[in-house]
Amino acid sequence: MTTVDQAGSWPAGARAAAGDAVTDVATDVVGDAAPAVPGEGATPGTRGRRPSRLLGIRTEVPASWRIGFGVIGVLAILALWFWSSQGDSALIATPSESWSAFTQMVGDGTFQTDLWASAQRVLIGYGISMVIGIVLGIATGTFAAVDAFFEPMIGFLRYIPAPALIPLFLLLLGIDESPKIWLIVVGTAFYNVLMTADVARAVPREMINASYTLGAGRWRILRRVILPHSVPGIIDVARINLAAAWSMLVVAELLAAQSGLGYQLIRSQRFRAIDAMFAILIAFGVIGLLSDVLLRQVRNRVAPWSRP
Amino acid sequence: MVPPVSATGTDPTPTLADVLRPGTPKLVVDDVTKVFAGRKQTTTALEHVDLHVDQGELVCLLGASGCGKSTLLSIVAGLETATEGMVTVDGDRVVGPGADRGMVFQAYSLFPWKSVARNIAFGLETAGWPKARRQERVDELLGIMGLTTFADALPKELSGGMRQRVAIARALAPEPDMLLLDEPFGALDAETKRHMQDFLLSLWHRTGTTILMVTHDIEEAIYLSQRIYVLAARPGRVAAEIAIPFGGARGPNTKRDPRFLDLRDELADLLAT
Ligand SMILES: Nc1ncnc2c1ncn2[C@@H]1O[C@H](COP(=O)(O)OP(=O)(O)OP(=O)(O)O)[C@@H](O)[C@H]1O
Ligand SMILES: [Mg+2]
């Protein structure tokens, strides 16, 4: 409404206020009155601020630019790496050294073994964490009583740094697989719960009310409305917190493990195999990137309705 | 027993709605007060509201924004509880929502992940209709709503008017005793709105469903309803009850009827005060 108002009254007011200045310039050109009438001699100017092509707030840039920027970003970090590996210091492996270390690890099969050992832990631990996150998160986001029960508890627990539990876990659970898996669970479950609760809270009230007036009971609404509506959000939560799961895994493997990529890292450090260390670090990034892309695909496949 | 046909029966062929209309109150709102206790202030959204809707009647609640129309409809639906007073349907006290009172909401409340057909079928699934009957009912409603070719479309692929038709079809599907409509055409353009109004009227004639509809559009209220309750704001209360003398027959001429114009002025005055 204000735009209509402005369109109607602004030009007149602005013209009156700026009248002198306008006539000064315009008379030179036309040599007569009626300077502000558009299309009558006076060269039309421009109105408004031209939007920035490159850094417009929340405006898309062309797809080719997007790809270009992405490539530049990757090249920049590679260049930085390459440049810093050129110095005297032997502590930074060059890209080519890292690549050959990688191919060697793949060649003798250690990479696959360690990757599988780590992935297994993440899959189990993060799987458990997601189940906890979905069940408790949906319940927390749906029922105020459950929310009241968990809120202070989780608020307290999630500030205990998960790695601080490793000594306890090692005592309680031994040094085989379970302490690593439970560290992943503990390190990610609280965030999965809290974030899934927000996803469940985002189900519009009117959608729930509509379901009630269609005769649905609470259980039905939970299963048939809140859960399906939350699916894409839950997949996004899983995608975001997966990085934390890998962090927890590596912490556990650095401290106590006989296999896994984290264990391989600490071994490389012991043997000063800097190139292998770099290969593993980059492998982490690539694994994360791939799972991110994969989960986005899953989200779009499972919930095409939520795509913008 | 057939109740006597309404005296305003200008419609030559009495419909089910006409036959069922007089006498029996279907819905009674009895001295309802609703107070919202906020952190800083308490809002009396409704104060001592009394009204009723007869079997098969179409009644509009008319009032300015914020006068408690949606709140009242939610209380009738059982989605909100009255602070004082009560609501009865066929003499039964309303204590919560149920499939007997279908509702269409102000904003879109369709399930975005379900196709049009699956949206309409939701209430039928809840009511445990067997698949074959469900399919039949959905097809019937798709036909009535002119949505047959969009049966498999997602809500986001529909226009505003079509979405609202799906919402109405979904509410109608399980054959509720009563339909509660909260500004169902508020977000539509004039042309679509007119189309939807006629559509609602023909639907009402065909099904004889009791309808309580909220609107802030004076002409819409006169055009559609048998009676109008005008609500006044702060606190929300019934300011007037107006009977509309056109019977069940409405058409393009209704809006040119001098009585229509008089009613429009009268209601405009009532709303302005
Ligand atoms: N949940 C709530 N908490 C507090 N106040 C509320 C709540 N719901 C409604 N109100 C207040 O009650 C009053 C009536 O609201 P309501 O939504 O019923 O109005 P309305 O007549 O439907 O308005 P509109 O035509 O804009 O939809 C308003 O003053 C509103 O601020
Ligand atoms: Mg409202």
Coordinates of C-alpha atoms in Angstrom, one line a residue, chain A residues 204 206-217 220-221 224-226 228-229 304-308, chain B residues 77 79 97-99 101-103 105-107 109-113 122-123 125-126 154 156 170-171 174:
Chain A
P204 CA 1.8 -25.8 10.7
E206 CA -3.6 -25.5 10.8
M207 CA -2.4 -28.7 9.2
I208 CA -2.8 -30.5 12.5
N209 CA -6.1 -28.8 13.2
A210 CA -7.4 -29.8 9.8
S211 CA -6.4 -33.4 10.6
Y212 CA -8.3 -33.3 13.8
T213 CA -11.5 -32.0 12.1
L214 CA -11.0 -34.9 9.6
G215 CA -11.4 -37.3 12.5
A216 CA -7.8 -38.2 13.0
G217 CA -6.6 -39.0 16.5
R220 CA -2.7 -41.0 13.4
I221 CA -1.7 -37.3 13.2
R224 CA 0.4 -39.6 9.1
V225 CA 1.0 -35.9 9.4
I226 CA 3.9 -34.9 11.6
P228 CA 5.8 -37.3 6.8
H229 CA 5.9 -33.5 7.0
P304 CA 9.9 -34.1 -4.0
W305 CA 7.1 -32.0 -2.6
S306 CA 9.5 -30.0 -0.4
R307 CA 11.6 -28.9 -3.3
P308 CA 11.2 -25.2 -3.8
Chain B
A77 CA -14.8 -27.1 15.8
L79 CA -10.0 -27.0 18.5
P97 CA -12.7 -31.9 17.4
G98 CA -14.5 -34.6 15.4
A99 CA -15.2 -35.7 11.9
R101 CA -17.7 -30.9 12.0
G102 CA -15.6 -30.5 8.8
M103 CA -13.5 -27.4 8.7
F105 CA -9.1 -23.0 7.2
Q106 CA -8.3 -19.5 6.5
A107 CA -4.8 -20.4 5.1
S109 CA -3.8 -26.5 5.3
L110 CA -3.4 -29.1 2.6
F111 CA -0.9 -31.9 3.1
P112 CA 1.9 -30.8 0.7
W113 CA 3.3 -34.3 0.3
F122 CA -7.5 -38.5 4.2
G123 CA -10.7 -38.2 6.2
E125 CA -9.0 -43.3 5.6
T126 CA -9.4 -42.1 9.1
L154 CA 0.6 -32.0 -5.6
K156 CA 2.0 -26.8 -4.9
R170 CA -11.4 -32.9 1.7
A171 CA -13.7 -31.5 4.4
P174 CA -16.4 -37.9 5.1

